[in-house]
Amino acid sequence: MDPAAHPDDTATRAGAMRPETRGLLLGLVGVAVFSLTLPMTRLAVVDLDPVWIGLTRALLAALPAAAWLAWVGAPRPSREMLPRLAIVAGGVIVGFPTLTSVAMRHVDASHGAVVLGVLPLATALAGAWLAGERPSRSYWAFAVLGAGLVCAFALRAGGGRPQPADGLLVLAVIAAAIGYAEGARVSQTLGGPQTICWTLVYAAPFLAPVVAWLSWVHGVEARPSAWLGFAYVTLFSQLLGFFAWYKALAIGGIARVSQVQLLQTFMTLGFAAVVAGERPTLATWAFAAAVVAVVAAQRASAIAFVPRGASAVAAATPPAVSSAPAQARPAPPTDPDR
């Protein structure tokens, strides 16, 4: 022990939680929040129009988002940032919520959890594309394997035929992957909470007339259970979950904290049983475990992305000797939400 160190200082250092630990705990909170999105959406779509749910949750979430921005005195994004926020909005404000809401009218949350299990792979691919890079051959091998598992699961569940809802879920994966990847890039400038809040605020004027029309056409009468599900996806899935998740990535590191996301598929299956009364079959659990294993293997392999102009040999180069640009680019956060 350093004789110059004060005993109280030593005790404080010993008792303080490490940033990595805090990041993992916050990441677990964020994943738990997003894990309930599909089961709660399933409750809401029983009585409420799914498109109305997908758009209205964002419109109402814009109110506390605006209040928070005013409270912290967040500066407005520059004009150059607005097109990038529009991409985020298209992915996580309009695309993913609306597509998954419609899908939940036709398949259960357990089914959706397995299909959405490939979202981390898709987000990494979207991040590479937006950064002007391309995946290595090894990455494509994992991506094809994960997609093949999801297709096999969807065909099995549909009696040998793909269901329209599976197409919606695949489109939801694409929308979310692009929205999350671009949101991760924007958050490097604005910060995570500011990114989701400004996206909600700027999207609100465009959503308001559509929501008003849908409310008039479909009405808003629903049972308490449907309103509970809608309230959850509005406040937690669309807003607060992002606060915990982005904070976790900031203090715990993207590479470490994003591993917690591997639990999301299993947590969604569990919540689907508790909240929505579903009974996932053994085959569903098995396909979920296989998809998560593929994602875990891809992350453990530390596959690098290389500039698009690089040769095929460079694309297959192991990460330890990959090019400097590929190492310098931070991995995008792959959270969802779902």
Short mmCIF file of C-alpha atoms in Angstrom, two decimals, residues 132-334:
data_model
loop_
_atom_site.label_atom_id
_atom_site.label_comp_id
_atom_site.label_asym_id
_atom_site.label_seq_id
_atom_site.Cartn_x
_atom_site.Cartn_y
_atom_site.Cartn_z
CA GLY A 132 -18.07 2.96 -46.71
CA GLU A 133 -16.63 -0.43 -45.81
CA ARG A 134 -17.47 -4.02 -46.69
CA PRO A 135 -17.60 -7.17 -44.58
CA SER A 136 -15.00 -9.90 -44.86
CA ARG A 137 -15.83 -13.33 -46.26
CA SER A 138 -15.94 -14.75 -42.75
CA TYR A 139 -18.59 -12.26 -41.77
CA TRP A 140 -20.72 -13.25 -44.74
CA ALA A 141 -20.45 -16.88 -43.67
CA PHE A 142 -21.94 -16.06 -40.27
CA ALA A 143 -24.58 -13.80 -41.82
CA VAL A 144 -25.70 -16.49 -44.27
CA LEU A 145 -25.80 -19.09 -41.50
CA GLY A 146 -27.91 -16.83 -39.28
CA ALA A 147 -30.27 -15.94 -42.11
CA GLY A 148 -30.58 -19.61 -43.02
CA LEU A 149 -31.60 -20.51 -39.48
CA VAL A 150 -34.26 -17.79 -39.45
CA CYS A 151 -35.61 -18.93 -42.84
CA ALA A 152 -35.74 -22.53 -41.65
CA PHE A 153 -37.61 -21.49 -38.52
CA ALA A 154 -40.09 -19.36 -40.49
CA LEU A 155 -40.76 -22.15 -43.00
CA ARG A 156 -41.23 -24.70 -40.22
CA ALA A 157 -43.66 -22.42 -38.37
CA GLY A 158 -45.57 -21.73 -41.59
CA GLY A 159 -45.99 -25.37 -42.50
CA GLY A 160 -43.41 -25.18 -45.28
CA ARG A 161 -44.54 -21.80 -46.60
CA PRO A 162 -43.30 -18.34 -45.62
CA GLN A 163 -45.88 -16.19 -43.86
CA PRO A 164 -46.49 -12.53 -44.80
CA ALA A 165 -45.65 -11.58 -41.21
CA ASP A 166 -42.15 -13.03 -41.66
CA GLY A 167 -41.60 -10.65 -44.54
CA LEU A 168 -42.65 -7.76 -42.31
CA LEU A 169 -40.26 -8.90 -39.59
CA VAL A 170 -37.39 -9.12 -42.08
CA LEU A 171 -38.17 -5.58 -43.27
CA ALA A 172 -38.26 -4.53 -39.61
CA VAL A 173 -34.77 -5.99 -39.13
CA ILE A 174 -33.49 -4.02 -42.13
CA ALA A 175 -35.14 -0.79 -40.95
CA ALA A 176 -33.86 -1.16 -37.41
CA ALA A 177 -30.34 -2.10 -38.53
CA ILE A 178 -30.03 1.04 -40.64
CA GLY A 179 -31.62 3.22 -37.94
CA TYR A 180 -29.41 1.85 -35.16
CA ALA A 181 -26.22 2.03 -37.21
CA GLU A 182 -26.84 5.61 -38.33
CA GLY A 183 -28.00 6.53 -34.83
CA ALA A 184 -24.72 5.23 -33.44
CA ARG A 185 -22.81 7.43 -35.87
CA VAL A 186 -24.92 10.50 -35.04
CA SER A 187 -24.60 9.88 -31.29
CA GLN A 188 -20.84 10.32 -31.59
CA THR A 189 -21.63 13.99 -32.26
CA LEU A 190 -24.90 14.64 -30.40
CA GLY A 191 -24.77 12.02 -27.67
CA GLY A 192 -27.08 9.01 -27.37
CA PRO A 193 -30.07 10.46 -25.48
CA GLN A 194 -29.97 13.65 -27.55
CA THR A 195 -30.00 11.60 -30.75
CA ILE A 196 -33.20 9.69 -29.96
CA CYS A 197 -34.87 12.76 -28.42
CA TRP A 198 -34.14 15.10 -31.32
CA THR A 199 -35.22 12.41 -33.78
CA LEU A 200 -38.56 12.09 -31.99
CA VAL A 201 -39.06 15.86 -31.79
CA TYR A 202 -38.29 16.49 -35.47
CA ALA A 203 -40.48 13.57 -36.57
CA ALA A 204 -43.50 14.69 -34.53
CA PRO A 205 -44.88 17.33 -36.97
CA PHE A 206 -44.89 14.74 -39.77
CA LEU A 207 -46.51 12.07 -37.62
CA ALA A 208 -49.26 14.24 -36.09
CA PRO A 209 -51.59 14.55 -39.15
CA VAL A 210 -51.25 10.85 -39.97
CA VAL A 211 -52.01 9.86 -36.38
CA ALA A 212 -55.02 12.17 -36.32
CA TRP A 213 -56.40 10.60 -39.49
CA LEU A 214 -55.83 7.06 -38.23
CA SER A 215 -57.50 7.92 -34.93
CA TRP A 216 -60.58 9.18 -36.79
CA VAL A 217 -60.74 6.14 -39.10
CA HIS A 218 -60.06 3.34 -36.62
CA GLY A 219 -61.04 4.87 -33.30
CA VAL A 220 -59.11 4.46 -30.06
CA GLU A 221 -61.36 2.30 -27.93
CA ALA A 222 -59.49 -0.51 -26.20
CA ARG A 223 -59.37 -2.63 -23.07
CA PRO A 224 -57.03 -1.70 -20.19
CA SER A 225 -54.59 -4.47 -21.16
CA ALA A 226 -54.19 -2.97 -24.64
CA TRP A 227 -53.58 0.49 -23.20
CA LEU A 228 -51.02 -0.98 -20.79
CA GLY A 229 -49.12 -2.50 -23.70
CA PHE A 230 -49.32 0.73 -25.68
CA ALA A 231 -48.16 2.84 -22.72
CA TYR A 232 -45.15 0.58 -22.25
CA VAL A 233 -43.94 0.69 -25.86
CA THR A 234 -44.45 4.47 -25.89
CA LEU A 235 -42.56 5.43 -22.75
CA PHE A 236 -40.07 2.60 -22.33
CA SER A 237 -39.43 1.00 -25.72
CA GLN A 238 -39.44 4.26 -27.67
CA LEU A 239 -37.61 6.48 -25.18
CA LEU A 240 -36.31 5.34 -21.78
CA GLY A 241 -34.79 2.11 -23.04
CA PHE A 242 -32.50 4.12 -25.30
CA PHE A 243 -31.33 6.22 -22.34
CA ALA A 244 -30.10 3.16 -20.44
CA TRP A 245 -28.67 1.47 -23.52
CA TYR A 246 -26.70 4.43 -24.88
CA LYS A 247 -25.41 5.31 -21.40
CA ALA A 248 -24.26 1.71 -20.96
CA LEU A 249 -22.40 1.78 -24.28
CA ALA A 250 -20.74 5.07 -23.36
CA ILE A 251 -19.37 4.05 -19.96
CA GLY A 252 -18.88 0.31 -20.44
CA GLY A 253 -17.63 0.15 -24.01
CA ILE A 254 -19.53 -1.02 -27.08
CA ALA A 255 -17.66 -4.31 -27.50
CA ARG A 256 -18.21 -5.39 -23.89
CA VAL A 257 -21.74 -4.13 -23.24
CA SER A 258 -23.20 -5.28 -26.56
CA GLN A 259 -22.58 -8.88 -25.46
CA VAL A 260 -25.49 -8.45 -23.02
CA GLN A 261 -27.78 -8.19 -26.03
CA LEU A 262 -27.35 -11.91 -26.60
CA LEU A 263 -29.79 -12.39 -23.70
CA GLN A 264 -32.58 -10.44 -25.41
CA THR A 265 -34.01 -13.27 -27.49
CA PHE A 266 -34.31 -15.54 -24.45
CA MET A 267 -35.73 -12.76 -22.28
CA THR A 268 -38.36 -12.00 -24.92
CA LEU A 269 -39.38 -15.66 -24.99
CA GLY A 270 -39.72 -15.63 -21.21
CA PHE A 271 -41.70 -12.38 -21.15
CA ALA A 272 -43.95 -13.67 -23.93
CA ALA A 273 -44.92 -16.56 -21.68
CA VAL A 274 -45.50 -14.36 -18.62
CA VAL A 275 -47.10 -11.30 -20.21
CA ALA A 276 -48.88 -12.63 -23.30
CA GLY A 277 -49.60 -16.14 -22.05
CA GLU A 278 -47.67 -17.77 -24.89
CA ARG A 279 -46.07 -21.19 -24.66
CA PRO A 280 -42.90 -21.27 -26.77
CA THR A 281 -42.25 -24.78 -28.02
CA LEU A 282 -39.01 -26.67 -27.55
CA ALA A 283 -38.26 -26.12 -31.24
CA THR A 284 -38.65 -22.35 -30.76
CA TRP A 285 -36.15 -22.37 -27.89
CA ALA A 286 -33.78 -24.50 -29.96
CA PHE A 287 -33.88 -22.17 -32.98
CA ALA A 288 -33.44 -19.17 -30.66
CA ALA A 289 -30.37 -20.78 -29.08
CA ALA A 290 -28.92 -21.54 -32.52
CA VAL A 291 -29.40 -17.96 -33.76
CA VAL A 292 -27.87 -16.51 -30.59
CA ALA A 293 -24.93 -18.91 -30.89
CA VAL A 294 -24.23 -17.69 -34.43
CA VAL A 295 -24.31 -14.06 -33.30
CA ALA A 296 -22.05 -14.85 -30.33
CA ALA A 297 -19.58 -16.67 -32.57
CA GLN A 298 -19.48 -13.78 -34.99
CA ARG A 299 -18.72 -11.31 -32.21
CA ALA A 300 -16.13 -13.55 -30.58
CA SER A 301 -14.29 -13.89 -33.89
CA ALA A 302 -13.68 -10.11 -34.02
CA ILE A 303 -14.25 -10.07 -37.78
CA ALA A 304 -12.96 -6.86 -39.31
CA PHE A 305 -14.59 -4.69 -41.95
CA VAL A 306 -12.33 -3.32 -44.66
CA PRO A 307 -12.54 -0.33 -47.04
CA ARG A 308 -14.55 -1.08 -50.17
CA GLY A 309 -11.54 -0.52 -52.36
CA ALA A 310 -9.48 -3.22 -50.63
CA SER A 311 -8.71 -6.51 -52.34
CA ALA A 312 -10.36 -9.82 -51.61
CA VAL A 313 -7.19 -10.93 -49.83
CA ALA A 314 -7.46 -7.95 -47.49
CA ALA A 315 -11.09 -8.78 -46.82
CA ALA A 316 -10.07 -12.22 -45.62
CA THR A 317 -7.13 -10.99 -43.54
CA PRO A 318 -7.41 -11.90 -39.84
CA PRO A 319 -8.32 -9.00 -37.51
CA ALA A 320 -4.87 -8.96 -35.90
CA VAL A 321 -3.29 -7.74 -39.13
CA SER A 322 -6.26 -5.94 -40.67
CA SER A 323 -5.95 -2.43 -42.06
CA ALA A 324 -5.83 0.56 -39.75
CA PRO A 325 -9.13 2.11 -40.94
CA ALA A 326 -10.96 -1.09 -40.13
CA GLN A 327 -9.54 -1.14 -36.62
CA ALA A 328 -10.18 2.54 -36.03
CA ARG A 329 -13.88 2.43 -36.80
CA PRO A 330 -15.92 1.85 -33.62
CA ALA A 331 -18.51 -0.88 -33.81
CA PRO A 332 -22.09 0.42 -33.89
CA PRO A 333 -24.39 -0.28 -30.97
CA THR A 334 -26.88 -2.95 -31.95
#
